[in-house]
Structures are given as C-alpha cells and as structure tokens.
PDB file of C-alpha atoms in Angstrom:
ATOM      1  CA  MET A  18     247.786 170.690  54.137  1.00 46.00           C
ATOM      2  CA  ALA A  19     247.106 172.397  57.438  1.00 45.00           C
ATOM      3  CA  ASP A  20     247.541 170.361  60.591  1.00 48.00           C
ATOM      4  CA  ILE A  21     244.399 169.678  62.572  1.00 47.00           C
ATOM      5  CA  LYS A  22     244.447 171.202  66.047  1.00 47.00           C
ATOM      6  CA  PRO A  23     242.435 168.794  68.164  1.00 45.00           C
ATOM      7  CA  ARG A  24     240.192 169.802  71.035  1.00 54.00           C
ATOM      8  CA  ILE A  25     240.951 166.511  72.713  1.00 62.00           C
ATOM      9  CA  ARG A  26     244.164 165.268  74.244  1.00 78.00           C
ATOM     10  CA  SER A  27     246.548 163.513  71.832  1.00 85.00           C
ATOM     11  CA  PRO A  28     250.148 162.307  72.408  1.00 88.00           C
ATOM     12  CA  TYR A  29     250.992 163.594  68.901  1.00 91.00           C
ATOM     13  CA  ASN A  30     249.830 167.135  69.727  1.00 90.00           C
ATOM     14  CA  TYR A  31     247.676 166.711  66.618  1.00 94.00           C
ATOM     15  CA  VAL A  32     245.257 164.147  65.215  1.00 95.00           C
ATOM     16  CA  PRO A  33     246.741 162.146  62.304  1.00 96.00           C
ATOM     17  CA  THR A  34     244.701 162.769  59.172  1.00 97.00           C
ATOM     18  CA  GLU A  35     242.731 159.617  58.373  1.00 97.00           C
ATOM     19  CA  TRP A  36     242.918 159.701  54.572  1.00 97.00           C
ATOM     20  CA  ILE A  37     246.664 160.348  54.585  1.00 97.00           C
ATOM     21  CA  CYS A  38     247.265 157.365  56.862  1.00 98.00           C
ATOM     22  CA  ALA A  39     245.101 155.186  54.616  1.00 98.00           C
ATOM     23  CA  LEU A  40     246.980 156.452  51.537  1.00 98.00           C
ATOM     24  CA  PHE A  41     250.374 155.500  52.973  1.00 98.00           C
ATOM     25  CA  ILE A  42     249.064 152.094  54.069  1.00 98.00           C
ATOM     26  CA  GLY A  43     247.944 151.509  50.482  1.00 98.00           C
ATOM     27  CA  LEU A  44     251.229 152.736  48.979  1.00 98.00           C
ATOM     28  CA  PHE A  45     253.401 150.688  51.321  1.00 98.00           C
ATOM     29  CA  GLY A  46     251.134 147.690  50.863  1.00 98.00           C
ATOM     30  CA  LEU A  47     251.470 147.929  47.086  1.00 98.00           C
ATOM     31  CA  THR A  48     255.255 148.363  46.986  1.00 98.00           C
ATOM     32  CA  THR A  49     255.807 145.615  49.579  1.00 98.00           C
ATOM     33  CA  LEU A  50     253.620 143.184  47.650  1.00 98.00           C
ATOM     34  CA  VAL A  51     255.529 143.975  44.450  1.00 98.00           C
ATOM     35  CA  HIS A  52     258.871 143.557  46.249  1.00 98.00           C
ATOM     36  CA  PHE A  53     257.729 140.184  47.584  1.00 98.00           C
ATOM     37  CA  GLY A  54     256.771 139.071  44.082  1.00 98.00           C
ATOM     38  CA  GLN A  55     260.039 140.359  42.626  1.00 97.00           C
ATOM     39  CA  ALA A  56     262.084 138.554  45.292  1.00 97.00           C
ATOM     40  CA  ILE A  57     260.331 135.272  44.440  1.00 97.00           C
ATOM     41  CA  ARG A  58     260.488 135.884  40.686  1.00 96.00           C
ATOM     42  CA  TYR A  59     264.245 136.568  40.666  1.00 96.00           C
ATOM     43  CA  LYS A  60     265.143 134.189  43.543  1.00 96.00           C
ATOM     44  CA  LEU A  61     266.799 136.996  45.513  1.00 96.00           C
ATOM     45  CA  TRP A  62     265.962 135.680  48.970  1.00 95.00           C
ATOM     46  CA  PHE A  63     267.921 138.367  50.870  1.00 95.00           C
ATOM     47  CA  LEU A  64     265.196 140.836  49.855  1.00 97.00           C
ATOM     48  CA  LEU A  65     262.666 139.049  52.092  1.00 97.00           C
ATOM     49  CA  PRO A  66     264.344 139.850  55.462  1.00 96.00           C
ATOM     50  CA  THR A  67     265.361 143.307  54.238  1.00 96.00           C
ATOM     51  CA  ILE A  68     263.065 145.274  51.917  1.00 97.00           C
ATOM     52  CA  VAL A  69     259.942 143.160  52.485  1.00 98.00           C
ATOM     53  CA  ILE A  70     260.313 143.268  56.291  1.00 97.00           C
ATOM     54  CA  ALA A  71     260.892 147.026  56.090  1.00 97.00           C
ATOM     55  CA  GLY A  72     257.658 147.403  54.116  1.00 98.00           C
ATOM     56  CA  ILE A  73     255.690 145.340  56.628  1.00 98.00           C
ATOM     57  CA  ALA A  74     257.035 147.519  59.455  1.00 97.00           C
ATOM     58  CA  GLU A  75     255.938 150.669  57.601  1.00 98.00           C
ATOM     59  CA  ILE A  76     252.463 149.205  57.088  1.00 98.00           C
ATOM     60  CA  ILE A  77     252.233 148.473  60.827  1.00 97.00           C
ATOM     61  CA  GLY A  78     253.397 151.990  61.671  1.00 97.00           C
ATOM     62  CA  TRP A  79     250.916 153.722  59.389  1.00 98.00           C
ATOM     63  CA  SER A  80     248.126 151.377  60.512  1.00 97.00           C
ATOM     64  CA  ALA A  81     248.846 152.526  64.054  1.00 97.00           C
ATOM     65  CA  ARG A  82     248.583 156.147  62.920  1.00 97.00           C
ATOM     66  CA  LEU A  83     245.249 155.338  61.281  1.00 97.00           C
ATOM     67  CA  TRP A  84     244.139 153.820  64.587  1.00 97.00           C
ATOM     68  CA  SER A  85     245.198 157.047  66.305  1.00 96.00           C
ATOM     69  CA  SER A  86     243.160 159.109  63.845  1.00 95.00           C
ATOM     70  CA  LYS A  87     240.077 157.306  65.136  1.00 94.00           C
ATOM     71  CA  ASN A  88     241.136 157.194  68.816  1.00 94.00           C
ATOM     72  CA  PRO A  89     243.521 160.139  69.357  1.00 92.00           C
ATOM     73  CA  PRO A  90     244.066 159.814  73.150  1.00 91.00           C
ATOM     74  CA  LEU A  91     245.220 156.172  73.037  1.00 93.00           C
ATOM     75  CA  LEU A  92     248.886 155.589  73.843  1.00 91.00           C
ATOM     76  CA  ASP A  93     249.280 152.115  72.316  1.00 92.00           C
ATOM     77  CA  PRO A  94     248.989 153.126  68.640  1.00 94.00           C
ATOM     78  CA  PHE A  95     251.174 156.178  69.246  1.00 92.00           C
ATOM     79  CA  LEU A  96     253.934 154.054  70.768  1.00 90.00           C
ATOM     80  CA  MET A  97     253.543 151.451  68.021  1.00 93.00           C
ATOM     81  CA  GLN A  98     253.962 153.980  65.223  1.00 94.00           C
ATOM     82  CA  ILE A  99     256.854 155.905  66.790  1.00 89.00           C
ATOM     83  CA  THR A 100     258.863 152.693  67.154  1.00 89.00           C
ATOM     84  CA  THR A 101     258.085 151.049  63.813  1.00 94.00           C
ATOM     85  CA  THR A 102     258.491 154.148  61.648  1.00 94.00           C
ATOM     86  CA  ILE A 103     261.861 154.871  63.287  1.00 90.00           C
ATOM     87  CA  ILE A 104     263.354 151.430  62.633  1.00 91.00           C
ATOM     88  CA  ALA A 105     261.525 150.390  59.419  1.00 94.00           C
ATOM     89  CA  PRO A 106     263.942 151.970  56.865  1.00 93.00           C
ATOM     90  CA  THR A 107     266.947 150.205  58.404  1.00 92.00           C
ATOM     91  CA  PRO A 108     266.430 146.830  56.623  1.00 94.00           C
ATOM     92  CA  LEU A 109     265.811 148.710  53.370  1.00 95.00           C
ATOM     93  CA  LEU A 110     269.219 150.320  53.717  1.00 92.00           C
ATOM     94  CA  ALA A 111     270.795 146.919  54.417  1.00 93.00           C
ATOM     95  CA  ALA A 112     269.545 145.716  51.024  1.00 95.00           C
ATOM     96  CA  ASN A 113     271.309 148.657  49.361  1.00 94.00           C
ATOM     97  CA  PHE A 114     274.582 147.669  51.054  1.00 92.00           C
ATOM     98  CA  ILE A 115     274.264 144.070  49.858  1.00 93.00           C
ATOM     99  CA  ILE A 116     273.487 145.116  46.286  1.00 94.00           C
ATOM    100  CA  LEU A 117     276.488 147.446  46.122  1.00 93.00           C
ATOM    101  CA  GLY A 118     278.730 144.674  47.454  1.00 91.00           C
ATOM    102  CA  GLN A 119     277.555 142.469  44.597  1.00 92.00           C
ATOM    103  CA  LEU A 120     278.297 145.177  42.024  1.00 92.00           C
ATOM    104  CA  ILE A 121     281.793 145.621  43.447  1.00 90.00           C
ATOM    105  CA  ALA A 122     282.398 141.857  43.280  1.00 88.00           C
ATOM    106  CA  ARG A 123     281.390 141.783  39.624  1.00 88.00           C
ATOM    107  CA  LEU A 124     283.194 144.909  38.440  1.00 89.00           C
ATOM    108  CA  GLY A 125     286.391 144.451  40.463  1.00 85.00           C
ATOM    109  CA  SER A 126     287.231 144.885  44.154  1.00 85.00           C
ATOM    110  CA  ASP A 127     290.563 146.451  43.184  1.00 85.00           C
ATOM    111  CA  PHE A 128     288.678 149.738  42.619  1.00 87.00           C
ATOM    112  CA  SER A 129     287.172 149.657  46.133  1.00 87.00           C
ATOM    113  CA  ARG A 130     288.641 150.571  49.524  1.00 87.00           C
ATOM    114  CA  LEU A 131     287.126 147.371  50.899  1.00 83.00           C
ATOM    115  CA  SER A 132     286.634 144.005  49.281  1.00 83.00           C
ATOM    116  CA  ALA A 133     283.091 143.215  48.201  1.00 83.00           C
ATOM    117  CA  LEU A 134     282.642 140.809  51.119  1.00 85.00           C
ATOM    118  CA  TRP A 135     283.972 143.206  53.735  1.00 86.00           C
ATOM    119  CA  TYR A 136     281.958 146.056  52.239  1.00 83.00           C
ATOM    120  CA  SER A 137     278.750 144.117  52.882  1.00 83.00           C
ATOM    121  CA  ILE A 138     279.907 142.898  56.320  1.00 88.00           C
ATOM    122  CA  VAL A 139     280.947 146.334  57.584  1.00 89.00           C
ATOM    123  CA  PHE A 140     277.923 148.306  56.425  1.00 89.00           C
ATOM    124  CA  VAL A 141     275.289 145.680  57.175  1.00 89.00           C
ATOM    125  CA  THR A 142     276.804 145.406  60.687  1.00 92.00           C
ATOM    126  CA  CYS A 143     276.589 149.197  61.061  1.00 91.00           C
ATOM    127  CA  ASP A 144     272.968 149.007  59.951  1.00 89.00           C
ATOM    128  CA  LEU A 145     272.274 146.275  62.506  1.00 91.00           C
ATOM    129  CA  VAL A 146     273.885 148.312  65.292  1.00 93.00           C
ATOM    130  CA  ALA A 147     271.764 151.331  64.321  1.00 91.00           C
ATOM    131  CA  LEU A 148     268.652 149.139  64.352  1.00 89.00           C
ATOM    132  CA  ILE A 149     269.399 147.769  67.842  1.00 92.00           C
ATOM    133  CA  VAL A 150     270.151 151.218  69.286  1.00 92.00           C
ATOM    134  CA  GLN A 151     266.962 152.676  67.794  1.00 90.00           C
ATOM    135  CA  ALA A 152     264.911 149.748  69.119  1.00 89.00           C
ATOM    136  CA  ILE A 153     266.362 150.138  72.624  1.00 92.00           C
ATOM    137  CA  GLY A 154     265.701 153.871  72.578  1.00 89.00           C
ATOM    138  CA  GLY A 155     262.179 153.361  71.269  1.00 86.00           C
ATOM    139  CA  ALA A 156     261.401 150.807  73.976  1.00 88.00           C
ATOM    140  CA  LYS A 157     262.789 153.081  76.695  1.00 88.00           C
ATOM    141  CA  ALA A 158     260.849 156.098  75.440  1.00 86.00           C
ATOM    142  CA  SER A 159     257.644 154.052  75.064  1.00 85.00           C
ATOM    143  CA  LEU A 160     257.942 152.728  78.617  1.00 87.00           C
ATOM    144  CA  ALA A 161     258.497 156.263  79.904  1.00 86.00           C
ATOM    145  CA  VAL A 162     255.387 157.540  78.121  1.00 82.00           C
ATOM    146  CA  GLN A 163     253.305 154.672  79.523  1.00 82.00           C
ATOM    147  CA  ASN A 164     254.503 155.479  83.046  1.00 81.00           C
ATOM    148  CA  GLY A 165     253.952 159.219  82.668  1.00 80.00           C
ATOM    149  CA  GLN A 166     257.705 159.913  82.751  1.00 85.00           C
ATOM    150  CA  ASP A 167     259.990 161.987  80.547  1.00 85.00           C
ATOM    151  CA  PRO A 168     260.524 160.137  77.221  1.00 86.00           C
ATOM    152  CA  ASN A 169     263.447 162.346  76.168  1.00 83.00           C
ATOM    153  CA  PRO A 170     266.212 160.040  77.529  1.00 87.00           C
ATOM    154  CA  GLY A 171     264.867 157.255  75.307  1.00 88.00           C
ATOM    155  CA  GLY A 172     264.543 159.766  72.497  1.00 86.00           C
ATOM    156  CA  HIS A 173     268.222 160.648  72.894  1.00 88.00           C
ATOM    157  CA  ILE A 174     269.138 156.966  72.476  1.00 91.00           C
ATOM    158  CA  MET A 175     267.000 156.807  69.344  1.00 90.00           C
ATOM    159  CA  LEU A 176     268.716 159.971  68.153  1.00 89.00           C
ATOM    160  CA  GLY A 177     272.095 158.299  68.619  1.00 92.00           C
ATOM    161  CA  GLY A 178     270.960 155.323  66.505  1.00 90.00           C
ATOM    162  CA  ILE A 179     269.661 157.530  63.705  1.00 90.00           C
ATOM    163  CA  ALA A 180     272.762 159.745  63.769  1.00 91.00           C
ATOM    164  CA  PHE A 181     274.968 156.644  63.572  1.00 92.00           C
ATOM    165  CA  GLN A 182     272.902 155.379  60.641  1.00 89.00           C
ATOM    166  CA  MET A 183     273.140 158.740  58.909  1.00 91.00           C
ATOM    167  CA  GLY A 184     276.913 158.676  59.341  1.00 91.00           C
ATOM    168  CA  SER A 185     277.182 155.177  57.896  1.00 91.00           C
ATOM    169  CA  VAL A 186     275.018 156.194  54.911  1.00 90.00           C
ATOM    170  CA  THR A 187     277.292 159.175  54.314  1.00 92.00           C
ATOM    171  CA  ILE A 188     280.441 157.036  54.342  1.00 92.00           C
ATOM    172  CA  TYR A 189     278.698 154.426  52.167  1.00 91.00           C
ATOM    173  CA  MET A 190     277.824 157.009  49.508  1.00 91.00           C
ATOM    174  CA  ILE A 191     281.340 158.510  49.571  1.00 92.00           C
ATOM    175  CA  LEU A 192     282.998 155.105  49.129  1.00 90.00           C
ATOM    176  CA  ALA A 193     280.483 154.087  46.467  1.00 91.00           C
ATOM    177  CA  GLY A 194     281.126 157.329  44.588  1.00 91.00           C
ATOM    178  CA  GLU A 195     284.879 156.793  44.799  1.00 91.00           C
ATOM    179  CA  PHE A 196     284.475 153.222  43.497  1.00 90.00           C
ATOM    180  CA  ILE A 197     282.461 154.382  40.480  1.00 90.00           C
ATOM    181  CA  LEU A 198     284.917 157.172  39.634  1.00 90.00           C
ATOM    182  CA  ARG A 199     287.939 154.896  39.995  1.00 88.00           C
ATOM    183  CA  TYR A 200     286.287 152.298  37.780  1.00 88.00           C
ATOM    184  CA  LEU A 201     285.315 154.834  35.116  1.00 86.00           C
ATOM    185  CA  TYR A 202     288.801 156.396  35.046  1.00 85.00           C
ATOM    186  CA  ASN A 203     290.606 153.050  35.500  1.00 83.00           C
ATOM    187  CA  ARG A 204     292.338 154.089  38.731  1.00 83.00           C
ATOM    188  CA  PRO A 205     292.500 150.909  40.831  1.00 83.00           C
ATOM    189  CA  ILE A 206     293.514 151.163  44.479  1.00 81.00           C
ATOM    190  CA  ARG A 207     295.452 147.898  44.265  1.00 69.00           C
ATOM    191  CA  ASN A 208     297.591 147.128  41.227  1.00 66.00           C
ATOM    192  CA  VAL A 209     296.745 143.551  40.239  1.00 59.00           C
ATOM    193  CA  GLY A 210     297.839 143.745  36.611  1.00 54.00           C
ATOM    194  CA  ARG A 211     294.271 143.704  35.337  1.00 58.00           C
ATOM    195  CA  ALA A 212     293.201 144.797  31.887  1.00 53.00           C
ATOM    196  CA  LYS A 213     291.566 148.169  31.460  1.00 65.00           C
ATOM    197  CA  ALA A 214     288.076 148.283  32.966  1.00 65.00           C
ATOM    198  CA  SER A 215     285.245 147.937  30.476  1.00 72.00           C
ATOM    199  CA  PRO A 216     282.665 150.750  30.214  1.00 76.00           C
ATOM    200  CA  LEU A 217     279.632 150.408  32.451  1.00 82.00           C
ATOM    201  CA  ASP A 218     276.710 148.909  30.587  1.00 88.00           C
ATOM    202  CA  LYS A 219     273.242 150.440  30.724  1.00 92.00           C
ATOM    203  CA  LYS A 220     271.819 148.063  33.332  1.00 93.00           C
ATOM    204  CA  THR A 221     274.769 148.521  35.683  1.00 93.00           C
ATOM    205  CA  SER A 222     274.531 152.298  35.355  1.00 93.00           C
ATOM    206  CA  LEU A 223     270.798 152.171  36.119  1.00 96.00           C
ATOM    207  CA  MET A 224     271.437 150.024  39.199  1.00 95.00           C
ATOM    208  CA  PHE A 225     273.955 152.543  40.517  1.00 94.00           C
ATOM    209  CA  LEU A 226     271.425 155.313  39.833  1.00 96.00           C
ATOM    210  CA  GLY A 227     268.730 153.427  41.737  1.00 96.00           C
ATOM    211  CA  LEU A 228     271.015 152.884  44.723  1.00 95.00           C
ATOM    212  CA  PHE A 229     271.981 156.557  44.695  1.00 94.00           C
ATOM    213  CA  LEU A 230     268.382 157.803  44.592  1.00 96.00           C
ATOM    214  CA  SER A 231     267.230 155.364  47.276  1.00 96.00           C
ATOM    215  CA  SER A 232     270.143 156.260  49.565  1.00 94.00           C
ATOM    216  CA  ILE A 233     269.596 160.011  49.122  1.00 95.00           C
ATOM    217  CA  LEU A 234     265.910 159.642  50.032  1.00 96.00           C
ATOM    218  CA  ILE A 235     266.774 157.619  53.157  1.00 95.00           C
ATOM    219  CA  PHE A 236     269.455 160.183  54.030  1.00 94.00           C
ATOM    220  CA  ILE A 237     266.950 163.068  53.794  1.00 96.00           C
ATOM    221  CA  ARG A 238     264.589 161.148  56.068  1.00 95.00           C
ATOM    222  CA  SER A 239     267.433 160.499  58.547  1.00 93.00           C
ATOM    223  CA  VAL A 240     268.288 164.207  58.641  1.00 94.00           C
ATOM    224  CA  TYR A 241     264.644 165.014  59.370  1.00 95.00           C
ATOM    225  CA  ARG A 242     264.351 162.437  62.173  1.00 93.00           C
ATOM    226  CA  THR A 243     267.637 163.655  63.659  1.00 92.00           C
ATOM    227  CA  ILE A 244     266.373 167.239  63.768  1.00 93.00           C
ATOM    228  CA  GLU A 245     263.005 166.041  65.079  1.00 91.00           C
ATOM    229  CA  LEU A 246     264.480 164.126  68.012  1.00 89.00           C
ATOM    230  CA  THR A 247     267.004 166.887  68.733  1.00 90.00           C
ATOM    231  CA  ASP A 248     264.051 169.269  69.058  1.00 89.00           C
ATOM    232  CA  GLY A 249     262.571 166.914  71.665  1.00 83.00           C
ATOM    233  CA  TRP A 250     259.329 165.000  72.151  1.00 80.00           C
ATOM    234  CA  SER A 251     257.535 168.213  73.053  1.00 80.00           C
ATOM    235  CA  GLY A 252     259.108 170.269  70.274  1.00 86.00           C
ATOM    236  CA  ARG A 253     257.398 171.984  67.363  1.00 91.00           C
ATOM    237  CA  ILE A 254     258.815 169.660  64.704  1.00 93.00           C
ATOM    238  CA  ILE A 255     257.478 166.401  66.140  1.00 90.00           C
ATOM    239  CA  ALA A 256     254.117 168.132  66.687  1.00 92.00           C
ATOM    240  CA  THR A 257     253.833 169.232  63.030  1.00 94.00           C
ATOM    241  CA  GLN A 258     252.137 166.530  60.978  1.00 96.00           C
ATOM    242  CA  ARG A 259     253.058 167.758  57.514  1.00 96.00           C
ATOM    243  CA  TYR A 260     256.795 167.445  58.268  1.00 96.00           C
ATOM    244  CA  PHE A 261     256.337 163.784  59.147  1.00 96.00           C
ATOM    245  CA  ASN A 262     254.116 163.074  56.150  1.00 97.00           C
ATOM    246  CA  TRP A 263     256.514 164.590  53.618  1.00 97.00           C
ATOM    247  CA  LEU A 264     259.955 163.981  55.125  1.00 96.00           C
ATOM    248  CA  ASP A 265     259.392 160.543  56.620  1.00 97.00           C
ATOM    249  CA  GLY A 266     256.462 158.867  54.881  1.00 97.00           C
ATOM    250  CA  GLY A 267     257.048 160.573  51.541  1.00 97.00           C
ATOM    251  CA  MET A 268     260.803 159.962  51.381  1.00 97.00           C
ATOM    252  CA  ILE A 269     260.594 156.306  52.390  1.00 97.00           C
ATOM    253  CA  THR A 270     257.705 155.636  50.006  1.00 98.00           C
ATOM    254  CA  LEU A 271     259.770 157.033  47.144  1.00 98.00           C
ATOM    255  CA  ALA A 272     262.778 154.947  48.249  1.00 98.00           C
ATOM    256  CA  PHE A 273     260.661 151.767  48.145  1.00 98.00           C
ATOM    257  CA  PHE A 274     259.231 152.479  44.702  1.00 98.00           C
ATOM    258  CA  THR A 275     262.677 153.477  43.435  1.00 98.00           C
ATOM    259  CA  MET A 276     263.925 149.969  44.227  1.00 97.00           C
ATOM    260  CA  ASN A 277     260.846 148.485  42.520  1.00 98.00           C
ATOM    261  CA  PHE A 278     261.725 150.253  39.278  1.00 97.00           C
ATOM    262  CA  PHE A 279     265.518 149.884  39.611  1.00 97.00           C
ATOM    263  CA  HIS A 280     265.241 146.313  40.796  1.00 97.00           C
ATOM    264  CA  PRO A 281     268.441 144.268  41.282  1.00 97.00           C
ATOM    265  CA  GLY A 282     266.804 141.145  39.846  1.00 96.00           C
ATOM    266  CA  LEU A 283     266.245 142.939  36.561  1.00 95.00           C
ATOM    267  CA  LEU A 284     269.441 145.018  36.461  1.00 95.00           C
ATOM    268  CA  VAL A 285     271.972 142.780  38.229  1.00 93.00           C
ATOM    269  CA  GLY A 286     270.391 139.434  37.440  1.00 92.00           C
ATOM    270  CA  PRO A 287     268.438 136.654  39.160  1.00 92.00           C
ATOM    271  CA  GLY A 288     269.893 134.551  41.954  1.00 83.00           C
ATOM    272  CA  PRO A 289     271.983 132.815  42.939  1.00 85.00           C
ATOM    273  CA  TRP A 290     274.414 135.705  42.715  1.00 87.00           C
ATOM    274  CA  LYS A 291     278.199 135.625  42.356  1.00 76.00           C
ATOM    275  CA  SER A 292     280.003 134.787  45.599  1.00 75.00           C
ATOM    276  CA  LEU A 293     281.515 137.797  47.376  1.00 74.00           C
ATOM    277  CA  ARG A 294     284.461 135.629  48.437  1.00 67.00           C
ATOM    278  CA  SER A 295     286.222 136.063  45.122  1.00 52.00           C
ATOM    279  CA  ASN A 296     289.994 136.417  45.074  1.00 46.00           C
ATOM    280  CA  PRO A 297     290.743 140.157  44.857  1.00 43.00           C
ATOM    281  CA  ASP A 298     294.003 139.412  43.044  1.00 42.00           C
ATOM    282  CA  SER A 299     292.304 137.571  40.205  1.00 41.00           C
ATOM    283  CA  GLU A 300     290.907 139.075  37.057  1.00 43.00           C
ATOM    284  CA  PRO A 301     287.226 139.842  37.739  1.00 42.00           C
ATOM    285  CA  GLU A 302     284.567 138.508  35.455  1.00 43.00           C
ATOM    286  CA  LYS A 303     283.377 141.298  33.226  1.00 42.00           C
ATOM    287  CA  HIS A 304     279.792 142.111  32.453  1.00 40.00           C
ATOM    288  CA  GLU A 305     278.114 139.191  34.165  1.00 42.00           C
ATOM    289  CA  LEU A 306     275.314 141.605  34.855  1.00 44.00           C
ATOM    290  CA  ALA A 307     272.107 140.497  33.222  1.00 37.00           C
TER     291      ALA A 307
END
C-alpha cells in the first residue's frame, strides 16, 4: 500500500488512510469485546484493568487517526493517537507477567530465579514505570507541538520508556525460557527435596506458547517504535504510514487475538487463582491447571 502524499499540511507528513483506520477500530473493538466477555466468563478480574484497558486505548488511538483522515491539519487527533498508541500495549504486557507468575506458582517456584510473587511484582512494576515515562514524554511532546516548539525532547523521554520496556520484555522472556527448560529437565535452582517434575500437560504448553507469541509480537512493535523515535519526529520512519500500520497496529492486533485464542481462563483455569504467596520450600501442587 503506497502512502498518500497530501497536498495539505498534516502533522503526520501523510494523511492516514480512512479504511485502514476503520479496519483497526473494528479489529480492536472485536478483540476487546471478546476479552471483556472472557474476563467475566472466567472471573479473571485482573484482565479488566490490563488487556481490556489496553484495547480501549487502542480503539481511542485509531479513532483519532480516523478523525485525522477526515481533518488532516488538526493537531488534537494527532496528539491523541501518538500518546494512546505508544502507551496502549503496556497493560497488555502486564497481563502476560501476571499469567506467567501464576504458572510458576503452580509448577514450582524452585525452577525460577524469582518466586512467583516477586516475578509478578518486579515485572509489573517495570511495566508501570515504562507506562509513566512514556506518558510523561507523550505529554511533553504534545505540549511542544501545540506551542509550535521542538517535540523531540519529549520524544526522547518516550524513547527511554519504550527502551526500558523492551529491556524488561527481553529479561522476562529469558527468565521464562530458563524456567521452562529447568522444569522440563528437572534442574531446580533451589534444592527443596521435591519429587521429579511432571511433564507439562497440553493446556500448560499452549499457555506458554501463547505468552511467547504475544511477547514476541509486542517486542517487535517495541523495536519499531524505538527506531521510529530514534529517527526523530521529522524522520522518514515516522512519516511512512505503512511502517506504522504493519509494525505497530498489525503486531498489537495479533498480540490481542493471540491472547483470545490462548486464553488463561481456558488454559490455566477460571478464578479465583492460586495465591502467589505459596511457600517456596513446600511441594507445589501438580497439574492444578484446568
């Protein structure tokens, strides 16, 4: 799809394509509605302030881009979409951290570098820090644009938030991979005299696969946004619509639908879930996964 080169002034340096914006609004609306229903169905209330909120933010962002497609020179929809699409995937990632913590609690924290509780605390806190930094940077850049000033200082703050998030995702995937390998090969980090770990059942394996796919898609998007902001607000990357459509909208849409199909309510079980405050020295309950 070739980018449209407008004859009128636009803060995007292009005019967002109307049908593409409408398509993403529909896709995010569908997946968010399904996630809301799944959260209610399985009584997994943590999904409401995480995945569902992330979906609503994406809908707002793409609605703003649709507004821009009809009124290209307006600053308000541009500022709305740049802020919401930057921060929207952050709550989605927080849900992944919480789900992995639950899996660790059920399979045995002795295979993990961190206990299940601390795993969730550390990575959700990192996600929250990334969210705050991105929001501050977005607000600073938006204010600069409104005042006709250079938005790049705010963009650099946003870049720091995204880079921090990308780093936390990288560490998260490394530790998760180590946990799975240690469990499969029965190589606990702490010797608690436990029996040999049972093989992963099908549902548990599918949940790990879903978390992996979702995290990889968010990671690809984070790499893109990092390169985009490094190139600057007047750079070629941010002014090329197809990059944004595929590497931001496309990746996050796939991440949302991935978690619809690999849903924790179906694969891990309905709420209330097992407490993460289990004693790491006790024998973990095996195969509580529904």
